[in-house]
mmCIF file of C-alpha atoms in Angstrom:
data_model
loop_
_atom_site.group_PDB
_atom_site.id
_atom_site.type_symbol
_atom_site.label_atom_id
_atom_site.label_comp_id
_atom_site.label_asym_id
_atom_site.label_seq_id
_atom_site.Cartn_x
_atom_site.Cartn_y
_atom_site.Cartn_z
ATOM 1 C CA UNK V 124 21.823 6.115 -21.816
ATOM 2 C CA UNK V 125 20.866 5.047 -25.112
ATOM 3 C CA UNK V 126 20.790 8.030 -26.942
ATOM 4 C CA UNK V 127 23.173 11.543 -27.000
ATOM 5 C CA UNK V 128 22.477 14.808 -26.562
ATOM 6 C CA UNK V 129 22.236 15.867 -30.401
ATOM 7 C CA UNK V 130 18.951 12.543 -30.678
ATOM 8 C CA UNK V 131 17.403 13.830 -27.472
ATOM 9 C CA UNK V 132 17.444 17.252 -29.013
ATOM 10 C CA UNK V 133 16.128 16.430 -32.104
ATOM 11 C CA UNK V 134 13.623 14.627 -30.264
ATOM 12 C CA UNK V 135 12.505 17.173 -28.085
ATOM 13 C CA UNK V 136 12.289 19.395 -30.980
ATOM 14 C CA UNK V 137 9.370 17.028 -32.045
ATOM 15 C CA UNK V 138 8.121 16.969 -28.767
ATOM 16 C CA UNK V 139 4.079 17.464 -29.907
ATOM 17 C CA UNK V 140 4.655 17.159 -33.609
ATOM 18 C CA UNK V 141 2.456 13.767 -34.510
ATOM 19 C CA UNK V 142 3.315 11.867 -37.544
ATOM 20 C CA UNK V 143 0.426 9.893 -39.548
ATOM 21 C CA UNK V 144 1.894 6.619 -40.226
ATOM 22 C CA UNK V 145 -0.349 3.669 -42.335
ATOM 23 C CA UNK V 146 -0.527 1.094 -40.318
ATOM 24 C CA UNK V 147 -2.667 -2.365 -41.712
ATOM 25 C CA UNK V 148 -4.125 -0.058 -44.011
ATOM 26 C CA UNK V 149 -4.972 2.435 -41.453
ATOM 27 C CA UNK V 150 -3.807 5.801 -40.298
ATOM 28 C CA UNK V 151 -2.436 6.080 -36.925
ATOM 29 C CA UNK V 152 -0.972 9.088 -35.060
ATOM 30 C CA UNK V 153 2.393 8.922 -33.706
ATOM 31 C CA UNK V 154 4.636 9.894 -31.273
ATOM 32 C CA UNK V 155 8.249 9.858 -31.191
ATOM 33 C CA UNK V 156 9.232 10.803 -28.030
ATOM 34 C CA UNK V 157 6.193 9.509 -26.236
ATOM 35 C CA UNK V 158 7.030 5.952 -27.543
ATOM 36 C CA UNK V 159 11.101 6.391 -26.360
ATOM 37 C CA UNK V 160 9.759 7.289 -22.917
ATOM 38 C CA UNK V 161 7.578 3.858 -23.242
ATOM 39 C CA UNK V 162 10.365 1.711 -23.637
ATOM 40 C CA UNK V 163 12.132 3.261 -20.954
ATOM 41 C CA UNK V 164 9.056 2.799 -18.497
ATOM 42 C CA UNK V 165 8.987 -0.996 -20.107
ATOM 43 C CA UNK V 166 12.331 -1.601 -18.754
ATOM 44 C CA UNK V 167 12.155 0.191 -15.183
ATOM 45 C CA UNK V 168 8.910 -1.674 -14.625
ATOM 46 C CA UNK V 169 10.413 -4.699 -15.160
ATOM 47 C CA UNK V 170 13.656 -4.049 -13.262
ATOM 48 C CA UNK V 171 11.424 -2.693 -10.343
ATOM 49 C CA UNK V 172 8.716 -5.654 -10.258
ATOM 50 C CA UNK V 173 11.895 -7.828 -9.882
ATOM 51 C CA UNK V 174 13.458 -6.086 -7.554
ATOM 52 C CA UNK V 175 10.288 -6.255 -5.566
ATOM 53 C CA UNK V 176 10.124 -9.771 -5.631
ATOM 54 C CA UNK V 177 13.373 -10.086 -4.672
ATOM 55 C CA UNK V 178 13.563 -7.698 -1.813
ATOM 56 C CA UNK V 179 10.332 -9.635 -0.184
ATOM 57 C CA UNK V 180 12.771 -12.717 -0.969
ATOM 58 C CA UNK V 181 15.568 -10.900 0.933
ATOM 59 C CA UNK V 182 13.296 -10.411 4.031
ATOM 60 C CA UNK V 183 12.273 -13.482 4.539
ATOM 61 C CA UNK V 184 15.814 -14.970 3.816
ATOM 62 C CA UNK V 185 16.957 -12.486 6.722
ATOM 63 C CA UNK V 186 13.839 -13.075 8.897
ATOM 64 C CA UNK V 187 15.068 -16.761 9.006
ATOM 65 C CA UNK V 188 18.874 -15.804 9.414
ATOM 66 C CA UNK V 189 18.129 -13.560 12.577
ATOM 67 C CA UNK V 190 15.628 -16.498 14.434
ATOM 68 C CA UNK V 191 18.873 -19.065 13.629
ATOM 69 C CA UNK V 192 21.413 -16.557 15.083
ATOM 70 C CA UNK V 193 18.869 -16.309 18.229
ATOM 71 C CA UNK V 194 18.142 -19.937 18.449
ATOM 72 C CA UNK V 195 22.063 -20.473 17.860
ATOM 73 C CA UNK V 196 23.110 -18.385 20.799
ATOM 74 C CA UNK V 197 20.024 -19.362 23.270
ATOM 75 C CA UNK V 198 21.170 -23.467 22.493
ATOM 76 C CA UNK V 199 24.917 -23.024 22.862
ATOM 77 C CA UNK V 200 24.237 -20.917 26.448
ATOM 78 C CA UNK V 201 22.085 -24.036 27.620
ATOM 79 C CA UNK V 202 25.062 -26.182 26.961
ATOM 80 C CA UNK V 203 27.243 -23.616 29.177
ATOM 81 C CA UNK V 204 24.956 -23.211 31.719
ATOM 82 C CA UNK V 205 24.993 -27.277 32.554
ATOM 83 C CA UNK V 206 28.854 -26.454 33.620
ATOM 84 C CA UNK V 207 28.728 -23.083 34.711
ATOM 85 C CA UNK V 208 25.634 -20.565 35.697
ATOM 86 C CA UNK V 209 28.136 -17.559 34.601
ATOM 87 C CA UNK V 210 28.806 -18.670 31.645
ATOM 88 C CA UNK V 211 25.007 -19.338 31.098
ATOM 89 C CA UNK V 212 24.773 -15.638 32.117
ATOM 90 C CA UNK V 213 26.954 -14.259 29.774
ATOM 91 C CA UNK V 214 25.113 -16.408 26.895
ATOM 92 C CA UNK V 215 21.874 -15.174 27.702
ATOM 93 C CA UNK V 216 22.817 -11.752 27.738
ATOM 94 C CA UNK V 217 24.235 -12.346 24.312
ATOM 95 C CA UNK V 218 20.731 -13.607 23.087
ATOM 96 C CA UNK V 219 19.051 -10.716 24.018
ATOM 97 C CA UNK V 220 21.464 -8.570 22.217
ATOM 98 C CA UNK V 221 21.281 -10.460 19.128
ATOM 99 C CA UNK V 222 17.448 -10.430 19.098
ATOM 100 C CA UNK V 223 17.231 -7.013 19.801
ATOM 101 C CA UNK V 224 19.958 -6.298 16.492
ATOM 102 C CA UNK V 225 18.036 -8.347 14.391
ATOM 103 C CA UNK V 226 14.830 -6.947 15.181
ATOM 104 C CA UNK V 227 16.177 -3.830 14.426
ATOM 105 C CA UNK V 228 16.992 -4.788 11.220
ATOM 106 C CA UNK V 229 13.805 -6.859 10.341
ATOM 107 C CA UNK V 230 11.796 -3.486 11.336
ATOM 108 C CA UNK V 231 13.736 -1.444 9.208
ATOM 109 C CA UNK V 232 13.886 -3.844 6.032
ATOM 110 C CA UNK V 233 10.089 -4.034 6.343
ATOM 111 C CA UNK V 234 9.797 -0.067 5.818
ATOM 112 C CA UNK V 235 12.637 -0.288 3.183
ATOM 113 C CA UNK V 236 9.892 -2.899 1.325
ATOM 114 C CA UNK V 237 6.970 -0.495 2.488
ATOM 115 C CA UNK V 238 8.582 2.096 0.030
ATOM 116 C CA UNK V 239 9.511 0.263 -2.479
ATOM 117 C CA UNK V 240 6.012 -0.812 -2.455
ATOM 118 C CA UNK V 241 5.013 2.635 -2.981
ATOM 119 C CA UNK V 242 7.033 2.841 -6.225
ATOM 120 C CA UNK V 243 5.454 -0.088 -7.635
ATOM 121 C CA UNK V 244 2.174 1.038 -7.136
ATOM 122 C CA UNK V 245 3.413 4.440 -8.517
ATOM 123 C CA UNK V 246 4.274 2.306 -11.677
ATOM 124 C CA UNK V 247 1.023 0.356 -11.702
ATOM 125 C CA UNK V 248 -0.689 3.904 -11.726
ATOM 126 C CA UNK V 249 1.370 5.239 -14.191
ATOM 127 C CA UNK V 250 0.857 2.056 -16.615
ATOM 128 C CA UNK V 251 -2.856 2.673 -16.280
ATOM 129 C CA UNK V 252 -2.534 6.514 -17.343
ATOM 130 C CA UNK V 253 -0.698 4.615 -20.306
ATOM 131 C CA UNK V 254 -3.588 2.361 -21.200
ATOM 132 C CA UNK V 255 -6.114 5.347 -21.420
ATOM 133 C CA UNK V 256 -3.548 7.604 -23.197
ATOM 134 C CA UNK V 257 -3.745 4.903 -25.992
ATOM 135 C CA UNK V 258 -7.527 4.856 -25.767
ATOM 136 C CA UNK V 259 -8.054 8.460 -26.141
ATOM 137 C CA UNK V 260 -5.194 8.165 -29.377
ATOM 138 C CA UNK V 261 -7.127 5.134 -30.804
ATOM 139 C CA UNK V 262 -10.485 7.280 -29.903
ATOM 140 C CA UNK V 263 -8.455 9.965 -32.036
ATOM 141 C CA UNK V 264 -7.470 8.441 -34.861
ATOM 142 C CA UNK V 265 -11.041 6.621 -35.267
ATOM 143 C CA UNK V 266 -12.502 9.974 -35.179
ATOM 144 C CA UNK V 267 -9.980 11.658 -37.467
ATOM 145 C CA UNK V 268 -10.395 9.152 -40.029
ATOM 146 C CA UNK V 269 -14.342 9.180 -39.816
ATOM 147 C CA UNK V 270 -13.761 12.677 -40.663
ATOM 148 C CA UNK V 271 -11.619 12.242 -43.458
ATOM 149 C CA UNK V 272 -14.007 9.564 -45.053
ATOM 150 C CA UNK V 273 -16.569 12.116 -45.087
ATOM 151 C CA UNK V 274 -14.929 14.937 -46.369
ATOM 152 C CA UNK V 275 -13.648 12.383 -49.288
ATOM 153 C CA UNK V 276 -17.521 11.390 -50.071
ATOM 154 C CA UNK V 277 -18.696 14.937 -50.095
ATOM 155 C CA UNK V 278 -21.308 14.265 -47.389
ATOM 156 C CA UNK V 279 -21.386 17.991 -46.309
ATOM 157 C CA UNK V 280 -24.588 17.213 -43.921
ATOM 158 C CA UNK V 281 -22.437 15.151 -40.835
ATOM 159 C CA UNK V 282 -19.114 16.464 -41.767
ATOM 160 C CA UNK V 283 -19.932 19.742 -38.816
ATOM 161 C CA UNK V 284 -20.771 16.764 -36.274
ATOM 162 C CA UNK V 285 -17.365 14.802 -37.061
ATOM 163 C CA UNK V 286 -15.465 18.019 -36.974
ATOM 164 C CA UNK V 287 -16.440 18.377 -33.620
ATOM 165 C CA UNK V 288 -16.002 14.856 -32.784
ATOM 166 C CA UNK V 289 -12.813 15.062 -34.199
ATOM 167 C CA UNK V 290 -11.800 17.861 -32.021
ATOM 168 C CA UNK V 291 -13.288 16.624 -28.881
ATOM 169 C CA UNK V 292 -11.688 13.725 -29.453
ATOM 170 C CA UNK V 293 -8.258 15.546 -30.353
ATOM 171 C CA UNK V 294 -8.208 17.764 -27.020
ATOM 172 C CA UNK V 295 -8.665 14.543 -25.010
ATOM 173 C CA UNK V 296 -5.522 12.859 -26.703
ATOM 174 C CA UNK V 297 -3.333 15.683 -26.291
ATOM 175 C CA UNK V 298 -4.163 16.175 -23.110
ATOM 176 C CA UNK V 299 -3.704 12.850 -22.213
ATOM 177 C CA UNK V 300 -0.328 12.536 -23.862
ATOM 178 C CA UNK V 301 1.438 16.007 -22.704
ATOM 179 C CA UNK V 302 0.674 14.791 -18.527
ATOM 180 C CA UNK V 303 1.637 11.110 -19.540
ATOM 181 C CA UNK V 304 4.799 11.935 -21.149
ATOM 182 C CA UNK V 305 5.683 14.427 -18.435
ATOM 183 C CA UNK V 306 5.212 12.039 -16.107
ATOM 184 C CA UNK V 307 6.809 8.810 -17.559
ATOM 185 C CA UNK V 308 10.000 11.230 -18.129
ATOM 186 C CA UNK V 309 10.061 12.519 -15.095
ATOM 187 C CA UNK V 310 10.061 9.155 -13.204
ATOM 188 C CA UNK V 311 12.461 8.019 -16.116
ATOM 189 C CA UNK V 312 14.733 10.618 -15.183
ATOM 190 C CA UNK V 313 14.843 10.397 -11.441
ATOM 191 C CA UNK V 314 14.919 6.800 -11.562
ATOM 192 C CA UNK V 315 18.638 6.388 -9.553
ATOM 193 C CA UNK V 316 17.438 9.283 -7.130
ATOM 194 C CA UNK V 317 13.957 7.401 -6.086
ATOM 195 C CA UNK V 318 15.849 4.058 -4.828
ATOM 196 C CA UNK V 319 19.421 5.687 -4.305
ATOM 197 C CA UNK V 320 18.213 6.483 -0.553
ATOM 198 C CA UNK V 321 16.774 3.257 0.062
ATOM 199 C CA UNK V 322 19.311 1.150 -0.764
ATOM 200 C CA UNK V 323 22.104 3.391 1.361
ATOM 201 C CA UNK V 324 19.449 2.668 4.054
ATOM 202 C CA UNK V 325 19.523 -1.092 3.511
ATOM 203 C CA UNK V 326 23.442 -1.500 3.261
ATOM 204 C CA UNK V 327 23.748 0.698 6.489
ATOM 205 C CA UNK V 328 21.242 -1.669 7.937
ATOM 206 C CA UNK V 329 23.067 -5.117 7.003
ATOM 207 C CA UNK V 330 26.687 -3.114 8.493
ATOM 208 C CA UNK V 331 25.004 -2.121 11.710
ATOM 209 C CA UNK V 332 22.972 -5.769 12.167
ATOM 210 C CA UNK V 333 26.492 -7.690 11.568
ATOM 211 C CA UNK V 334 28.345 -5.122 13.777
ATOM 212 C CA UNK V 335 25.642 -6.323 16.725
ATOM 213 C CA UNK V 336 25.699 -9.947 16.124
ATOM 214 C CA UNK V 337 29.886 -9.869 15.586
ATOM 215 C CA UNK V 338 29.997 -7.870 19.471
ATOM 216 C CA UNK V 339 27.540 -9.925 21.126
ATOM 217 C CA UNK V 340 29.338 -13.375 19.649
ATOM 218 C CA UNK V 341 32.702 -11.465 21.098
ATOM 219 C CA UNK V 342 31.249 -11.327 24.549
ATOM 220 C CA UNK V 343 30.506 -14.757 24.772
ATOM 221 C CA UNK V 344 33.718 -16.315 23.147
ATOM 222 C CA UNK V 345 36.176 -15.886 25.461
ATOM 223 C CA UNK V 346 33.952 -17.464 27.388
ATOM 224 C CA UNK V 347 33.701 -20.529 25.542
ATOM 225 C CA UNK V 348 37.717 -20.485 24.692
ATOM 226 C CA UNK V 349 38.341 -20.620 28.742
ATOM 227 C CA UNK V 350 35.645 -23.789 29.131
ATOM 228 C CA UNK V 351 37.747 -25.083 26.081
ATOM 229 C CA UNK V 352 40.819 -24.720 27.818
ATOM 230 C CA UNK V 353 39.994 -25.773 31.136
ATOM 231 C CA UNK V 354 38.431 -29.496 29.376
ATOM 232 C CA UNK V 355 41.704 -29.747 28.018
ATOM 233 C CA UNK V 356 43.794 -29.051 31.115
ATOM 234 C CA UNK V 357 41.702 -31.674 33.099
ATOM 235 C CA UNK V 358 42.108 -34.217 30.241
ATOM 236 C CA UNK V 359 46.066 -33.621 30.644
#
């Protein structure tokens, strides 16, 4: 991480304390912590939109792997059958095997995908409870300096109606931002756990699929070593 423990401390020790910073001649409430936890979400939502993209790359790039090692298996026991039935036997027993491994893995890739789908419409969600946590502080900060332009002209009359404005308008912000920041740390935090699972999942996949293809190619190549050596012994 980024930061040590003494920062995150001091940090936390800030946790609701909003500083008013002039910004182009305005005032504008800010944040510390909220805005390190924004950053961090920045980068996770990137990492996780790409790794999205490139697990529904993954699928299809195993999708087409799997129908190769099936149409592989199925063309090379055609060729064996024209000399022997048996060995045509042993071939398309093989197929079926393979297909049946490589299902298996397709199926369980796709539900690997499924959740990680889930997670990046988590994120999406959690972007748009940014959004309107930055409306409600621009809603804020309009209303708080309303206020303050009042109070500075004297105008006594509307200064009860933009106290309460102000306040309204306050509550909503600081509501907003204590649930957003709890949440955008909280995913921040368990962001290893979340996928951790998964991706055990998808290695143990990938072992088990290669296992299956490696036994059912076993089965069939002694087969095709004997056919070898028996064209060779009639060519002697």
């Amino acid at each position: 991480d980024r930061h040590t423990d003494a920062q995150r401390a001091r940090v936390g020790a800030i946790m609701f304390k909003r500083n008013r910073q002039k910004l182009f001649g305005k005032q504008r409430t800010v944040d510390a912590q909220f805005e390190e936890q924004r950053d961090n979400f920045k980068r996770l939502y990137k990492v996780v939109t790409h790794l999205d993209k490139d697990a529904a790359k993954y699928e299809a790039a195993i999708g087409a792997v799997a129908t190769s090692l099936q149409a592989l298996a199925k063309s090379i026991g055609k060729l064996y059958s024209e000399s022997d039935e048996e060995y045509g036997t042993k071939f398309d027993d093989s197929t079926v095997a393979i297909k049946a491994a490589t299902d298996d893995f397709v199926a369980q890739n796709q539900t690997l995908h499924a959740q990680l789908k889930e997670k990046v419409s988590r994120l999406e969600d959690l972007k748009n409870a940014v959004k309107q946590r930055d409306e409600a502080l621009l809603l804020h900060d309009s209303a708080q300096e309303a206020l303050e332009k009042l109070m500075d002209k004297g105008e006594k009359s509307k200064i009860a109606k933009a106290e309460s404005d102000a306040a309204d308008a306050q509550q909503k912000y600081e509501e907003l931002n204590a649930s957003v920041l709890q949440e955008l740390t909280a995913l921040f935090d368990a962001r290893t756990g979340d996928f951790e699972e998964s991706f055990k999942m998808l290695v143990a996949a990938q072992v088990e699929l290669f296992r299956e293809v490696t036994a059912a190619f076993a089965q069939i190549a002694p087969a095709a070593a004997d056919d070898d050596a028996g064209v060779s012994s009639a060519r002697r």
